[in-house]
Structure formats: C-alpha cells, structure tokens
XYZ file of C-alpha atoms in Angstrom:
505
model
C 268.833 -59.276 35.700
C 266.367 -61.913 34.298
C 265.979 -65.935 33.480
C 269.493 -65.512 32.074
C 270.938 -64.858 35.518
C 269.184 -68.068 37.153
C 270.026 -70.125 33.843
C 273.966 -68.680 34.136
C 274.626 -69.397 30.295
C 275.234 -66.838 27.331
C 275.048 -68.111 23.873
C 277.501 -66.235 21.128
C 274.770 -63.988 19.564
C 274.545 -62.510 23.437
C 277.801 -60.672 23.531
C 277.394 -58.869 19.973
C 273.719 -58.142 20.645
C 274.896 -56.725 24.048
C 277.883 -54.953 22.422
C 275.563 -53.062 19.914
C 272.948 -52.175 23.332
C 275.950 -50.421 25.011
C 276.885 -48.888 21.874
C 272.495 -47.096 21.904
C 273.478 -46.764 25.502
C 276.398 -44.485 24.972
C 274.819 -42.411 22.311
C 271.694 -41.766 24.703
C 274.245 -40.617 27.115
C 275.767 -38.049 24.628
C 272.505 -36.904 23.132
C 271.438 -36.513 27.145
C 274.443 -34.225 27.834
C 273.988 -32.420 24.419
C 270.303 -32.218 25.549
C 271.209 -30.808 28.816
C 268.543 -33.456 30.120
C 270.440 -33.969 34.013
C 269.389 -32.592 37.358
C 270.390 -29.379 38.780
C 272.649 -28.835 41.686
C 271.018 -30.206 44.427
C 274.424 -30.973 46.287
C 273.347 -34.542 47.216
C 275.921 -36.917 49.218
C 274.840 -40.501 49.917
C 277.178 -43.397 51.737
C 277.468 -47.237 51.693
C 279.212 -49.148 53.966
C 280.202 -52.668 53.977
C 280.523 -54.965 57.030
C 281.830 -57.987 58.131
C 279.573 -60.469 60.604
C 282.445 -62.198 63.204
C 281.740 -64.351 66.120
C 282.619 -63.540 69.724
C 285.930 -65.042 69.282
C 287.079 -62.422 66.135
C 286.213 -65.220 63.792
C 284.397 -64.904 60.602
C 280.777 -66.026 60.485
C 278.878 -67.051 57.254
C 275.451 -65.766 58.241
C 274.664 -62.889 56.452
C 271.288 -64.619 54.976
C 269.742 -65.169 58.538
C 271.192 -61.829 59.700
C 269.249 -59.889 56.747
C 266.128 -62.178 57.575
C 266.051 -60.781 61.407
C 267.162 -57.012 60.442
C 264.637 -56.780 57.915
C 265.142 -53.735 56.526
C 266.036 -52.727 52.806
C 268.641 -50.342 54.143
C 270.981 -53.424 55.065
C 271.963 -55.710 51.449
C 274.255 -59.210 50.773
C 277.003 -58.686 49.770
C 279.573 -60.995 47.988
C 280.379 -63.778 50.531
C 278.385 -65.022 53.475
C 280.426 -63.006 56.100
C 279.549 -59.832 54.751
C 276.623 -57.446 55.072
C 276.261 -53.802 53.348
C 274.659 -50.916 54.868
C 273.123 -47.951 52.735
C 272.375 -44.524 54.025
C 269.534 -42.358 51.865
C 270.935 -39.621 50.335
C 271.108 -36.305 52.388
C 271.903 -32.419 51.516
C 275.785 -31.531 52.337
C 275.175 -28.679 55.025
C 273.878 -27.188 58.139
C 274.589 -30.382 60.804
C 274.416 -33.104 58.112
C 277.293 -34.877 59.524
C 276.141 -35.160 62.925
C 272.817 -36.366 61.649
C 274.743 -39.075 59.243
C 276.470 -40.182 62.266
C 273.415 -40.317 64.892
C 271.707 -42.649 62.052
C 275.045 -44.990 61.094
C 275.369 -45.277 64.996
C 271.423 -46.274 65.556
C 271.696 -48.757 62.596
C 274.616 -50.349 63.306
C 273.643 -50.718 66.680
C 269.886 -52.479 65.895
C 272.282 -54.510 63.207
C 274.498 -55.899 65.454
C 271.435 -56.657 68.143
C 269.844 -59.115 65.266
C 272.930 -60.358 64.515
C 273.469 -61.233 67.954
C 270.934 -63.476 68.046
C 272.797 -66.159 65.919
C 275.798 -65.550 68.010
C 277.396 -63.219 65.590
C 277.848 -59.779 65.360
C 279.482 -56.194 63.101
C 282.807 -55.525 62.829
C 283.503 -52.303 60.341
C 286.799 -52.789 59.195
C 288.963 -52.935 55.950
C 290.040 -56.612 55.964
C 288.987 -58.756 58.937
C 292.750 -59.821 59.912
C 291.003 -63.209 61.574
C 290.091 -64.186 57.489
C 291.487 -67.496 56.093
C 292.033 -68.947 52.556
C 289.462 -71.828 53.540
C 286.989 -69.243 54.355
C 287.284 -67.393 51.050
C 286.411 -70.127 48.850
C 283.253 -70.174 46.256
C 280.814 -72.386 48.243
C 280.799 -69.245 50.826
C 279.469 -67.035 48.076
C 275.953 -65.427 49.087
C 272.902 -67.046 47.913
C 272.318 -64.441 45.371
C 272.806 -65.910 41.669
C 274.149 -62.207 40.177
C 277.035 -63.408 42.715
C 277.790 -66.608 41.139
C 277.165 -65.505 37.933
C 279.817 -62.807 38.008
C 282.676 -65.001 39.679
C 281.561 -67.844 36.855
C 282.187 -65.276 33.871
C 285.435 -63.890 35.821
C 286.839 -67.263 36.192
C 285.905 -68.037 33.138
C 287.369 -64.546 31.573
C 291.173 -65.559 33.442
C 290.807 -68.955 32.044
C 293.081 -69.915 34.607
C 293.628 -69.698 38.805
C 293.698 -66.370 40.223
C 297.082 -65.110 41.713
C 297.238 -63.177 44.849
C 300.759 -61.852 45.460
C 301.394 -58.959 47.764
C 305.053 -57.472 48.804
C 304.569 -56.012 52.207
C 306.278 -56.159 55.507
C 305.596 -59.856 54.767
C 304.639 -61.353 51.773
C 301.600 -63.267 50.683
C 301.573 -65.743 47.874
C 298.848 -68.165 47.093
C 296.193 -68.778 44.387
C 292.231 -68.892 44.355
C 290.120 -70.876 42.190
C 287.232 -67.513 42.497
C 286.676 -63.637 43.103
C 285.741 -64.597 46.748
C 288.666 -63.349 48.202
C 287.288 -59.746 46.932
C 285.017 -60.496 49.504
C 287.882 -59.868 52.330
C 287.509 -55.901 50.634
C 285.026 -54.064 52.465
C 284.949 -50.491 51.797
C 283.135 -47.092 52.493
C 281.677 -45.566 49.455
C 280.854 -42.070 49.348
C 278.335 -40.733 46.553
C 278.485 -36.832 45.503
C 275.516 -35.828 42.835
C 277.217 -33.452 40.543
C 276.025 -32.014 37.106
C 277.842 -32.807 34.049
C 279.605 -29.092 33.562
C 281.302 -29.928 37.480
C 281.936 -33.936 36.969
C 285.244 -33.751 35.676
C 286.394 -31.313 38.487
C 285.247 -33.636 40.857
C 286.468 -36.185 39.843
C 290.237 -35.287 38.861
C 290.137 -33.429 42.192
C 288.778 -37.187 43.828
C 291.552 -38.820 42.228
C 294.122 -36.337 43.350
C 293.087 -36.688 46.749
C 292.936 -40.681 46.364
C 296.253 -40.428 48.228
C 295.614 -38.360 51.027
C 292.302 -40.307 51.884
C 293.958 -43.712 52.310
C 296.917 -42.057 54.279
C 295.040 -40.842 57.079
C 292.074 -43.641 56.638
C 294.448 -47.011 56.258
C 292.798 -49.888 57.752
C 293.360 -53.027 56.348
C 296.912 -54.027 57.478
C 296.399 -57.813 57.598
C 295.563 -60.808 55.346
C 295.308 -64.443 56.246
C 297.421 -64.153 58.934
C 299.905 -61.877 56.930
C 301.497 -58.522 57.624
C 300.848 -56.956 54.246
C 300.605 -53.176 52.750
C 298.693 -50.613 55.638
C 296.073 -50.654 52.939
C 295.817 -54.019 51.533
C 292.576 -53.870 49.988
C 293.349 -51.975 46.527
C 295.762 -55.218 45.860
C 293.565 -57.836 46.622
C 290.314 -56.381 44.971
C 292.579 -55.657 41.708
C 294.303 -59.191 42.066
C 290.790 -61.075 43.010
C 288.945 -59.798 39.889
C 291.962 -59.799 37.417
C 290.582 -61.216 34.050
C 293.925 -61.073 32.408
C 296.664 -64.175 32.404
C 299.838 -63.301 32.445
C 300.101 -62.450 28.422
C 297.490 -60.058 28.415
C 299.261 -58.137 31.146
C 302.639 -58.374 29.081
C 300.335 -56.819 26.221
C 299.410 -53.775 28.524
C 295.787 -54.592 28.404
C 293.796 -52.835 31.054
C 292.877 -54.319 34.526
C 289.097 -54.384 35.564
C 290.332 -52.644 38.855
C 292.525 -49.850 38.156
C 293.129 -45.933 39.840
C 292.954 -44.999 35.520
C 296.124 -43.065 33.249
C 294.335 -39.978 32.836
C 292.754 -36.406 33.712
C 289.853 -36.561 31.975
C 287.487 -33.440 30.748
C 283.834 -35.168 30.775
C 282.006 -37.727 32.371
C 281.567 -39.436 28.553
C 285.112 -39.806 28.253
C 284.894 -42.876 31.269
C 281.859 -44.170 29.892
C 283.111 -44.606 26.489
C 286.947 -45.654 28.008
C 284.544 -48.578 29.484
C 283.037 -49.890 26.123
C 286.582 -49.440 24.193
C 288.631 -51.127 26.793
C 286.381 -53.607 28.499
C 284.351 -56.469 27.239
C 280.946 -57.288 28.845
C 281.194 -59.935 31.960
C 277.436 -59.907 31.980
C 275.892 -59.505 28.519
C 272.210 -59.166 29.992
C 270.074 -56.963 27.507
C 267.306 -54.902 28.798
C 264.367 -54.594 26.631
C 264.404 -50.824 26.473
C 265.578 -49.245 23.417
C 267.436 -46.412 24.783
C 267.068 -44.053 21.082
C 263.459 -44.777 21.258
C 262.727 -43.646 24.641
C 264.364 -40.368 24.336
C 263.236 -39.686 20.931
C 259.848 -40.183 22.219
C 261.076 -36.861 25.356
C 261.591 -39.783 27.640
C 264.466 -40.533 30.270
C 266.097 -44.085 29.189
C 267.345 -45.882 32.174
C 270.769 -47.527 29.714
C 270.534 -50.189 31.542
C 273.479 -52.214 29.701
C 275.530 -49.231 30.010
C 275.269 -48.970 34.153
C 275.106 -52.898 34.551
C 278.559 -53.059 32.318
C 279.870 -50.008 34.389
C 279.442 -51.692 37.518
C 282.188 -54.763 36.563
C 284.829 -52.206 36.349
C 285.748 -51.376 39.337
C 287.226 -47.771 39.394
C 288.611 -46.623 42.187
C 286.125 -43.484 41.565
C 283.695 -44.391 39.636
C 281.162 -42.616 37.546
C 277.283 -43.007 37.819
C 274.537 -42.701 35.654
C 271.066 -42.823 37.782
C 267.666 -41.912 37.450
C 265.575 -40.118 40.808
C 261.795 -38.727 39.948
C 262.482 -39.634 36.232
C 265.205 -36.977 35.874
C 268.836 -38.209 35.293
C 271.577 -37.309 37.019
C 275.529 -38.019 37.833
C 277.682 -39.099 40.496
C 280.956 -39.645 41.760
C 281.356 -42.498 43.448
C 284.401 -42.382 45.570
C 285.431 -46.066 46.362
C 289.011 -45.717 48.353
C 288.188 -45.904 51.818
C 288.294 -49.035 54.030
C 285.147 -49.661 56.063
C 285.423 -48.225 60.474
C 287.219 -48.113 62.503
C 284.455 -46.088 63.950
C 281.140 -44.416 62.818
C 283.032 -41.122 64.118
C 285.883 -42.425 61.947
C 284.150 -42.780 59.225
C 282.099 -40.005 59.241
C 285.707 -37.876 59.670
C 286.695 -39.156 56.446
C 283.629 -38.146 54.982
C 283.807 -34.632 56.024
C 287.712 -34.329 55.162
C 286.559 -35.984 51.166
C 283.879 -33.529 50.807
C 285.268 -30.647 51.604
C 289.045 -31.114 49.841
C 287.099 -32.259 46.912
C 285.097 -29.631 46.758
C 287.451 -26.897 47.260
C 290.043 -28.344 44.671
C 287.518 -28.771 42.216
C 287.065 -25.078 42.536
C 290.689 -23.913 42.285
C 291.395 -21.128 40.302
C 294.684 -23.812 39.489
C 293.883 -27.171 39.696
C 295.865 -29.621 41.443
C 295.903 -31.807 37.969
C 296.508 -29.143 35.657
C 300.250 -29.202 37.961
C 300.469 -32.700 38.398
C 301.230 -35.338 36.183
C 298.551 -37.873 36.233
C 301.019 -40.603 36.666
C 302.250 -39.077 40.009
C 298.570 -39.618 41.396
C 298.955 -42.580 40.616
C 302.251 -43.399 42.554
C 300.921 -41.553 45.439
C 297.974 -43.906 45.545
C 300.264 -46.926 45.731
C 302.483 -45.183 48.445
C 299.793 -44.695 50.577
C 298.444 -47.980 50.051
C 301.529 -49.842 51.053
C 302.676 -47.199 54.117
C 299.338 -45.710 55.617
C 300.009 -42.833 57.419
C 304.114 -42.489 57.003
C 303.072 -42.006 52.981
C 305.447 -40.152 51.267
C 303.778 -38.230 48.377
C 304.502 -36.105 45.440
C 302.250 -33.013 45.229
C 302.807 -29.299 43.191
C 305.169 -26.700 44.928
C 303.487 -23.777 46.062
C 304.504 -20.592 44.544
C 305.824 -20.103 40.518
C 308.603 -22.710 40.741
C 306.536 -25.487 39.465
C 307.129 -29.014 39.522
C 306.156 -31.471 42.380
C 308.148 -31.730 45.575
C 307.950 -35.162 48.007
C 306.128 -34.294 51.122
C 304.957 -36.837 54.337
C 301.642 -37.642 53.557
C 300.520 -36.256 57.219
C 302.560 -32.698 56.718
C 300.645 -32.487 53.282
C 297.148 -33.095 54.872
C 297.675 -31.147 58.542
C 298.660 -27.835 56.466
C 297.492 -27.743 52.858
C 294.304 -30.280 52.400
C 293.015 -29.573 55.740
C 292.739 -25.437 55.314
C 291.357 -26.584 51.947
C 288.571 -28.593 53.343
C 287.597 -26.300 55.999
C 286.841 -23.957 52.667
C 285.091 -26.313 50.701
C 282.734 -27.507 53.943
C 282.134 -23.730 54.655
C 281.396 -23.484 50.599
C 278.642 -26.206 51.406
C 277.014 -24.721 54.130
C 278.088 -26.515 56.847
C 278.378 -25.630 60.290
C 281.154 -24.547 61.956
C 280.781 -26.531 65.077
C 280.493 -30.043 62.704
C 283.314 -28.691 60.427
C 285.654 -28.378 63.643
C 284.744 -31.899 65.320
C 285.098 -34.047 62.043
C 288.310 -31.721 60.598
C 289.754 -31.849 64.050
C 289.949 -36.130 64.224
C 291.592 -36.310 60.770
C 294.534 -33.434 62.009
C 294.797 -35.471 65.605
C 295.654 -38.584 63.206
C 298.413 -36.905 61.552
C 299.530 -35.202 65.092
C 299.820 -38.660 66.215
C 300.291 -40.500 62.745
C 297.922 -42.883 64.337
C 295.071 -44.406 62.604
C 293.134 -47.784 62.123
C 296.039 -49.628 60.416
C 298.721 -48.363 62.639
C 296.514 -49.041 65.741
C 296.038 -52.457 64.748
C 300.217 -53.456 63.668
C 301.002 -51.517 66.938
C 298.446 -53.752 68.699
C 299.269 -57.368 66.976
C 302.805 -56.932 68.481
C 302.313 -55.984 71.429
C 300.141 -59.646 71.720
C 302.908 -61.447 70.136
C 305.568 -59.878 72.647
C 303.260 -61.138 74.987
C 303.477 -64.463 74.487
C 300.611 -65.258 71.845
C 300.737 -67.190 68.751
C 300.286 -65.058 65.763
C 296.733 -66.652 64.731
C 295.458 -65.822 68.743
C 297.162 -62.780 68.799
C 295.071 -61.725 65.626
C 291.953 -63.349 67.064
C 292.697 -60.993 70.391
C 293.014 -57.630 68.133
C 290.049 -58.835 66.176
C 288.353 -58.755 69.576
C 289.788 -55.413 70.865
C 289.193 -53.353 67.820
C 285.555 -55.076 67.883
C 285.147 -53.776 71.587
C 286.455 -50.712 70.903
C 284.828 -49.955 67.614
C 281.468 -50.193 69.757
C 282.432 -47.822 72.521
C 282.794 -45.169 69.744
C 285.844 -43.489 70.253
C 288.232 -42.676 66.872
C 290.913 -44.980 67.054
C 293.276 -42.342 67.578
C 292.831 -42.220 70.753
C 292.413 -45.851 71.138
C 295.143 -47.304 74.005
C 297.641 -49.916 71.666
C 297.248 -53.938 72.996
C 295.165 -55.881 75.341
C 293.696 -54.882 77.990
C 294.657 -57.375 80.248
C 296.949 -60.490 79.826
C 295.178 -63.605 77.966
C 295.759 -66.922 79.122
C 297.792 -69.459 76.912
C 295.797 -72.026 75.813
C-alpha cells in the first residue's frame, strides 16, 4: 500500500485521481470479460479462518504479534485487533477426498498454532464472538501493529464523523458506543472461496445468497457480546454497526451501508463491481502505478489494483473477487457468512453442505431466485441471524402453485437443501464416503436443532443455575467450548454445562 499508508494522510487531488483509477479499473474489467481473458474451470475452493488467542482462564489475550513471530509461517496472518489471528488454507480441487484432506491439514495447523501460542500462556479458540470479550478490550490502542489497520479505522472514523453506535435487540439488548471499527474485531468468520468463470458467477452467487439463510441456521455461533445475550448470530450486526460510515441522516437518506447482504439478483459479476464505484466512495484512495488500459492494450493481464483494494472496504456478505494466479485472471465468490468453529469437523461440515447446495442450485433448471423475491433472502438472512437454528424462513413452494411458503429453517435444510447438496457434491466428484460424514453432521444438527450457538445459551444457563455470576459463568463456557473444541467432536454431540461444579470465588 505504499509511503501513503505509513504517512496516513490524503490530500484532495487523491480522491479524484483515485476516482478516475477505479473508473480504468472497471473498464479493464469489461474489456477482460468482452475479451474472454479469465481462467477455465478448474473448480478451485480455498478457506480462511479467523481465530481468537484467549488465556487459560477464557479471557482474551492481545498477543497475536509474538504468536505470529513463534508460528512462523505465512499460512497464519494479523488480523484486526491484537486477540486475533487468521489462518489460510491453499487452494485445493473440490473432489475425490478433498474434505478429509482439508480437515487433516486445519486439524495439524491449528494444533502446531495453538502449541506456539502456548508458549506465551495463550492459546486458539475458533469461535464466532469470544463471549469472554469486553468494551475495554475493543478499544483502538488494541489494534494490530499493522498501519493498513489504523489507517482504515482512521478514514472510517473519520467517514462517520461521529461515535459509532452499537445497538442490538436480542434476548437482551446491547447499547453502547465506540470511538473505532475495533469492535469488528469481536467478528471472526470462516470464508470460503469458489473459483468460477464469468458465464457461472452470477449463478453462484444468487444461489450463495439464497442459501445465506440456511448456512447461518445450522452454523450459528456467536450468541454472546460483552457479557450480553444477543441474536444466535450476532456477528452480521456488529460488523455492519462497527464499520457504519453513515450518521444518522445519511441512513434517513437510504444511502447504502458498507456492510450489507445487497437488494438484488444480479446477472454478471460487473454489475457488483460497478454497484461498488456508484455507491461507495474510496476509504483508501491509494493509486497503483499501473495503468490498467495500457497493460492490456499492450496483451497483458492488469492486476486493477484500485479496483480490488476499494472492493475489499465493502464488506459483502458474498463478495466478488478479481485475482490473478500464473498471470491469468480469474473470479471468485467469496462466501463470508459463517462464524469461525466450533470444530475443524464443524467447519469443514459447513463447507461441504455450501459447496454442494451452491452448486446444485446454481444448476437448477429453475432457480431458487428466479421464484423468490430478492427481498425475502434478505429477511431470511436476518431471521436466521437473530434465531439460529429455530429460523423460520420463506422459501418457493414446490410444485406450480408458486409463491413462497414459511418453513423451520431445520425442516427446509434436513429435506430440500440437503438432497440438493448430496447432488451438487456428487456433481463435483466427491466421494461418497466424505459426502455422507460431512452431510450427515449438518442433518444430526437439525435432528437435534443443536449447534454452536444453542450449545453455548444452553450451557451459560446451566452455570448461572448453578450458582455463577454471569461474567464467570461466561469465563467457564469460554473454557468448556475451548476444551471441547480441541477434543474434536461437532458440537452436536457436545454434553450442555460444566463438567463438574466450580467453586465460588
């Protein structure tokens, strides 16, 4: 990112110079598609997870910069606040036993991971929202040491103009103000990559954000926040309300937030792209020195650098990607719903169930969103955000009736999106025996209409009822989940509380 980013400061000729490099960006994008410049089908899924770094006691730790030092390893990145740590896995081919092979390496990296972070006392915890977090630990002078981080909460802050409101409506409800972005920190998510080619992208992704719903139903995970009972799914709130550029009167004016599900289908990848430029104005107004026109005019690949840079401060909940891999370009979805754990077998469950539905819906003789209105995706995505896995959702009536019918969120997945994944994993090539095991966790959740979220409530209780205050009784589940996240089971089979009583005191 350049001087600029150590120096922090834009003058006013930066933002119109920047302006007119996005504008060359888009063009090179169009004249790549009209080119037919982008990669083949090489069906291509990658994964990123971020982690949290707690103490033995469920606490938060701010260590991530001696953590990285002692892991070493370019696989393992900061991320936004000292407590947090991201992992990225290198892109493998959907088939054959891929998922077993994702989860042997998660497991062995996780594992070495939390060794090195063991020796300064600390160690992982993959979950959505540690529940031990509090407002003093989410404050700016626990930002990483990483100057693109301060940079981008200085232009946010100074964007808003004003504090930053969090107010969430859940079982309980959480009111307070920040005077940064850290508490977006408190968000740590699973992101799932899927290489498509521009014909396929807007399939895959109106068939990603019609499944949106679904995925956070039987993946909830993030129940609590500083000491609060909130939505199951509390991080789509808080990452929309921590990063919110817009006062009050721009909200009244129906001016777009920087975090946002979207208000469309859409029919090309182009039409994001160039949604970002028209709606969004640059938070980082860094120019590269390429000139995009120039490169491709002269048969080369441009890398639109202002393009991706100003793509990756809006914060879609699937987002599109422009890369470059042995100087050919290429797309992605970038599916950003999912809450981080409860356990690599977790996780690598809601993998399976994303690339399969996906894939099969995208492939649908009648697409799910040429039934649906968009707006109804939309509602189902804040349903299952605030109830987990007792969603109610609205999705098309089978047959020639038409129209959308409210289903439970768990009758939906067990016996219309699961039937639909098991095509669209067989469509990839995988194997049977991987298909069953992953397929078969997300249908015991909805048997049991157990998973991370309710696991945790269920848990929290049953340590008040026992005698705790709330901030111990959070500290113990912190602890539990911890333990139990490292023994491997999914959580739906985890037993709910303590195992034993803890002393008062």
């Amino acid at each position: 990112m350049g001087e600029k980013v150590v120096a922090g400061a834009f003058d006013l000729s930066d933002r119109q110079r920047y302006r007119d490099k996005l504008r060359q960006c888009l063009t090179g994008l169009e004249r790549l598609l009209a080119q037919q410049r982008f990669d083949r089908p090489k069906n291509l899924m990658g994964l990123e997870i971020e982690l949290n770094l707690a103490g033995a006691d469920g606490l938060p730790k701010m260590l991530n910069g001696q953590v990285l030092e002692r892991i070493a390893s370019r696989d393992f990145q900061t991320e936004l606040a000292m407590f947090n740590l991201e992992v990225n896995i290198a892109p493998h081919r959907l088939g054959s036993r891929v998922f077993d092979r994702l989860a042997e390496e998660l497991r062995t990296s996780l594992a070495y991971a939390h060794r090195k972070a063991g020796e300064v006392d600390a160690g992982i915890v993959m979950i959505g929202i540690l529940p031990t977090l509090d407002r003093d630990d989410l404050v700016s002078s626990n930002l990483s040491d990483v100057d693109r981080y301060t940079l981008l909460n200085d232009q946010i802050v100074a964007a808003r103009g004003e504090d930053f409101t969090l107010e969430i409506d859940g079982v309980e409800r959480l009111s307070c103000t920040s005077k940064s972005i850290v508490p977006e920190a408190a968000c740590t998510s699973v992101q799932l990559h899927l290489q498509v080619t521009p014909a396929r992208f807007a399939d895959v992704w109106n068939a990603a954000q019609a499944v949106a719903a679904a995925q956070i139903a039987v993946g909830a995970n993030s129940p609590f926040l500083f000491g609060r009972e909130l939505w199951r799914e509390s991080r789509p709130p808080l990452f929309q309300q921590a990063t919110d550029t817009r006062p009050p009167e721009l909200k009244a004016q129906g001016v777009r937030p920087r975090t946002w599900f979207g208000e469309r289908w859409i029919s090309s990848a182009y039409e994001l792209f160039e949604e970002n430029l028209r709606y969004y104005p640059a938070l980082l107004p860094i120019c590269d020195e390429e000139d995009p026109l120039e490169v491709l005019a002269a048969g080369g690949v441009p890398k639109l650098a202002e393009l991706v840079l100003h793509n990756g401060t809006i914060y879609r909940w699937n987002r599109p990607v422009y890369g470059i891999a042995d100087g050919v370009p290429h797309l992605r979805v970038e599916n950003r719903v999912l809450p981080a754990g409860p356990t690599v077998t977790d996780v690598v469950a809601n993998a399976a169930f994303y690339y399969g539905v996906v894939r099969a819906l995208a492939e649908d003789s009648r697409p799910v969103w040429t039934r649906m209105p968009f707006e109804a995706a939309a509602a189902n995505f804040d349903a299952a955000c605030r109830h987990g896995i007792d969603a109610r959702l609205q999705w098309p009536r089978r047959g020639r009736l038409g129209g959308t019918t409210e289903v439970d969120a768990v009758n939906l997945v067990r016996d219309e999106l699961l039937p639909l994944a098991e095509a669209g994993l067989d469509a990839w090539g995988v194997e049977p025996a991987d298909r069953d095991l992953y397929l078969g966790i997300i249908e015991e959740r909805c048997r049991r209409r157990t998973n991370g979220a309710s696991w945790q409530v269920a848990t929290f209780h049953r340590a008040l009822e026992a005698g705790l205050p709330r901030d111990a009784a959070l500290a113990a589940t912190t602890r539990r989940y911890a333990e139990l996240m490292r023994q491997g089971d999914p959580a739906h089979t985890w037993p709910v509380g303590l195992p034993e009583p803890v002393p008062l005191g």
